[in-house]
Short mmCIF file of C-alpha atoms and ligand atoms in Angstrom, two decimals:
data_model
loop_
_atom_site.label_atom_id
_atom_site.label_comp_id
_atom_site.label_asym_id
_atom_site.label_seq_id
_atom_site.Cartn_x
_atom_site.Cartn_y
_atom_site.Cartn_z
CA MET A 23 0.00 0.00 0.00
CA GLY A 24 1.34 3.43 -0.91
CA ARG A 25 1.51 5.61 2.14
CA ILE A 26 1.90 9.37 2.38
CA LEU A 27 3.63 11.52 4.97
CA LEU A 28 1.95 14.89 5.54
CA ILE A 29 4.25 17.67 6.69
CA GLY A 30 3.53 21.32 7.39
CA GLY A 31 3.43 23.80 10.26
CA ILE A 32 0.83 23.86 13.02
CA GLY A 33 -2.57 24.69 11.50
CA ALA A 34 -1.41 24.30 7.89
CA GLY A 35 -4.38 22.01 7.20
CA LYS A 36 -2.80 18.53 7.33
CA THR A 37 -5.53 16.86 9.36
CA SER A 38 -8.32 18.60 7.43
CA LEU A 39 -6.91 17.47 4.09
CA LYS A 40 -6.45 13.92 5.33
CA GLN A 41 -10.00 13.83 6.67
CA MET A 42 -11.45 15.20 3.48
CA LEU A 43 -9.66 12.62 1.34
CA MET A 44 -10.55 9.81 3.74
CA ASP A 45 -14.21 10.80 3.94
CA GLU A 46 -14.42 10.98 0.17
CA GLN A 47 -12.92 7.55 -0.07
CA LEU A 48 -15.36 6.21 2.50
CA SER A 49 -18.43 7.73 0.88
CA TYR A 50 -17.65 7.33 -2.82
CA GLN A 51 -15.03 4.64 -3.13
CA LYS A 52 -16.11 2.05 -0.59
CA THR A 53 -15.70 -0.86 -2.95
CA GLN A 54 -12.04 -0.12 -3.48
CA MET A 55 -11.19 -1.72 -0.14
CA ILE A 56 -8.25 0.54 0.47
CA ASP A 57 -7.57 1.24 4.10
CA PHE A 58 -7.16 4.99 3.90
CA THR A 59 -7.00 5.33 7.65
CA HIS A 60 -3.48 3.99 7.40
CA THR A 61 -2.60 5.73 4.17
CA PHE A 62 -1.57 8.98 5.82
CA ILE A 63 1.02 9.64 8.45
CA ASP A 64 -0.15 12.92 9.92
CA CYS A 65 2.65 14.37 12.03
CA PRO A 66 2.15 17.23 14.48
CA GLY A 67 3.25 20.58 13.07
CA GLU A 68 5.82 20.93 15.83
CA TYR A 69 7.96 18.34 14.06
CA LEU A 70 8.50 20.82 11.27
CA GLU A 71 8.54 23.99 13.36
CA ILE A 72 11.16 22.76 15.85
CA PRO A 73 14.40 21.68 14.16
CA ARG A 74 15.38 19.19 16.85
CA PHE A 75 12.37 17.14 15.74
CA TYR A 76 13.36 16.98 12.06
CA HIS A 77 14.70 13.48 12.62
CA VAL A 78 11.16 12.29 13.44
CA LEU A 79 9.98 13.44 10.00
CA ILE A 80 12.99 11.84 8.35
CA ASP A 81 12.37 8.55 10.18
CA ALA A 82 8.67 8.63 9.24
CA SER A 83 9.56 9.25 5.59
CA HIS A 84 11.16 5.81 5.47
CA GLN A 85 7.69 4.28 5.84
CA VAL A 86 6.02 6.11 2.95
CA SER A 87 6.02 6.23 -0.84
CA GLU A 88 5.83 9.99 -1.03
CA ILE A 89 5.65 13.16 1.01
CA TRP A 90 3.10 15.93 0.76
CA ALA A 91 4.52 19.23 2.03
CA LEU A 92 1.79 21.72 2.92
CA GLN A 93 2.16 25.48 2.78
CA ASP A 94 -0.65 27.61 4.21
CA ALA A 95 -1.44 30.26 1.58
CA THR A 96 -2.48 32.74 4.27
CA LYS A 97 0.86 32.65 6.08
CA GLN A 98 3.46 35.29 5.38
CA ARG A 99 6.19 32.96 6.60
CA THR A 100 7.30 29.43 6.00
CA PHE A 101 8.70 26.74 8.27
CA TYR A 102 10.69 25.07 5.52
CA PRO A 103 14.40 25.75 5.62
CA PRO A 104 16.15 26.21 2.27
CA LYS A 105 16.33 22.96 0.28
CA PHE A 106 14.57 21.05 3.07
CA SER A 107 13.14 18.61 0.52
CA LYS A 108 16.65 17.36 -0.17
CA VAL A 109 16.92 15.62 3.22
CA PHE A 110 14.27 13.14 2.07
CA ARG A 111 14.90 10.26 -0.28
CA LYS A 112 11.26 10.12 -1.33
CA PRO A 113 9.30 12.10 -3.92
CA ILE A 114 7.89 15.25 -2.37
CA ILE A 115 5.04 17.37 -3.71
CA GLY A 116 3.93 20.83 -2.63
CA VAL A 117 0.34 21.39 -1.52
CA ILE A 118 -0.87 24.98 -1.04
CA THR A 119 -3.74 25.07 1.45
CA LYS A 120 -6.62 27.46 2.27
CA VAL A 121 -6.79 29.02 -1.19
CA ASP A 122 -10.46 29.87 -0.54
CA LEU A 123 -9.56 32.57 1.97
CA ALA A 124 -9.49 36.23 0.93
CA ASN A 125 -5.97 36.72 2.26
CA ALA A 126 -4.56 33.66 0.48
CA ASP A 127 -1.38 34.57 -1.42
CA ILE A 128 -0.71 31.65 -3.74
CA LYS A 129 2.24 33.34 -5.40
CA GLN A 130 3.96 33.78 -2.04
CA ALA A 131 3.20 30.16 -1.10
CA ARG A 132 4.76 28.97 -4.36
CA THR A 133 7.87 30.99 -3.60
CA PHE A 134 8.13 29.32 -0.17
CA LEU A 135 7.79 25.85 -1.70
CA HIS A 136 10.45 26.61 -4.31
CA TYR A 137 12.70 27.81 -1.50
CA ALA A 138 12.16 24.44 0.22
CA GLY A 139 13.52 22.77 -2.91
CA ILE A 140 10.18 21.35 -4.03
CA GLU A 141 9.43 21.26 -7.73
CA GLU A 142 6.25 22.20 -9.56
CA PRO A 143 3.52 21.27 -10.17
CA PHE A 144 2.10 22.45 -6.87
CA TYR A 145 -1.43 21.64 -5.73
CA PRO A 146 -3.54 24.62 -4.60
CA THR A 147 -6.39 23.29 -2.46
CA SER A 148 -9.30 24.20 -0.26
CA VAL A 149 -11.09 21.78 1.99
CA MET A 150 -13.82 24.42 2.43
CA ASN A 151 -14.99 24.41 -1.20
CA GLY A 152 -13.22 21.28 -2.43
CA GLU A 153 -11.10 23.19 -4.95
CA GLY A 154 -8.01 21.29 -6.09
CA VAL A 155 -8.79 18.15 -4.12
CA ALA A 156 -9.55 15.97 -7.16
CA PRO A 157 -5.94 15.86 -8.45
CA LEU A 158 -4.76 14.78 -4.98
CA ARG A 159 -7.42 12.08 -4.85
CA ARG A 160 -6.27 10.80 -8.25
CA ARG A 161 -2.69 10.77 -7.00
CA LEU A 162 -3.76 8.75 -3.99
CA GLU A 163 -5.59 6.28 -6.20
CA ALA A 164 -2.63 5.95 -8.55
CA LEU A 165 -0.36 5.28 -5.60
CA ASN A 166 -2.68 2.55 -4.42
CA GLY A 167 -3.30 0.98 -7.81
CA SER A 168 -6.97 2.05 -7.75
CA GLY A 169 -7.66 -0.62 -5.15
CA LYS A 170 -6.53 -3.52 -7.31
CA GLY A 171 -3.38 -4.30 -5.38
N1 GDP B 204 -10.69 28.29 5.04
C1 GDP B 204 -10.00 27.16 5.15
N2 GDP B 204 -9.64 26.71 6.36
C2 GDP B 204 -8.93 25.57 6.44
C3 GDP B 204 -8.55 24.84 5.29
N3 GDP B 204 -7.84 23.75 5.69
C4 GDP B 204 -7.79 23.82 7.03
N4 GDP B 204 -8.44 24.91 7.50
C5 GDP B 204 -8.61 25.32 8.90
O1 GDP B 204 -7.34 25.54 9.48
C6 GDP B 204 -7.30 25.11 10.83
C7 GDP B 204 -6.17 24.13 11.04
O2 GDP B 204 -6.42 22.97 10.26
P1 GDP B 204 -5.82 21.54 10.67
O3 GDP B 204 -6.24 20.59 9.62
O4 GDP B 204 -6.15 21.20 12.06
O5 GDP B 204 -4.25 21.83 10.55
P2 GDP B 204 -3.03 20.90 11.00
O6 GDP B 204 -2.51 21.45 12.29
O7 GDP B 204 -2.01 21.04 9.90
O8 GDP B 204 -3.52 19.50 11.12
C8 GDP B 204 -8.68 24.52 11.11
O9 GDP B 204 -9.46 25.49 11.74
C9 GDP B 204 -9.24 24.22 9.74
O10 GDP B 204 -10.63 24.26 9.68
C10 GDP B 204 -8.96 25.32 4.00
O11 GDP B 204 -8.69 24.77 2.93
N5 GDP B 204 -9.67 26.50 4.01
MG1 MG B 205 -3.33 18.19 12.71
#
């Protein structure tokens, strides 16, 4: 089973995104028989915000197929140090959260993700209106062989 590590600061939207994807799987994709409750490793934001916890994220990354790095579009700062993505040996994608909010600055969020060493395409999302969630759901399904494996 392809697993995903969610990283991002406190309040970036990790748990909300996980819950949205899991609920969608439960309500629309029941027959796929994928255990999405174990698909995500949802680490507390402190593990990114406090450098002495970085090793926890690195250890967790060994158990997953890919990493989703969240950047809150409403934040004028980032918790990712320069080239942070390079400490991981797994593919890492950038997810920009809360794009529904009036103060969302997607351009700034993209700059932060670039700074972290993450490559485009990025995934702008909102769990409030569902914007941008479909591509992530497809990614999840691809990772899990659409339930066939
Ligand atoms: N408007 C809006 N709020 C969001 C979105 N995603 C998360 N939030 C809110 O942001 C807060 C923190 O979200 P949470 O998922 O707990 O963040 P976590 O600490 O990374 O797990 C909660 O109040 C969520 O309702 C979003 O896409 N849009
Ligand atoms: Mg959380």
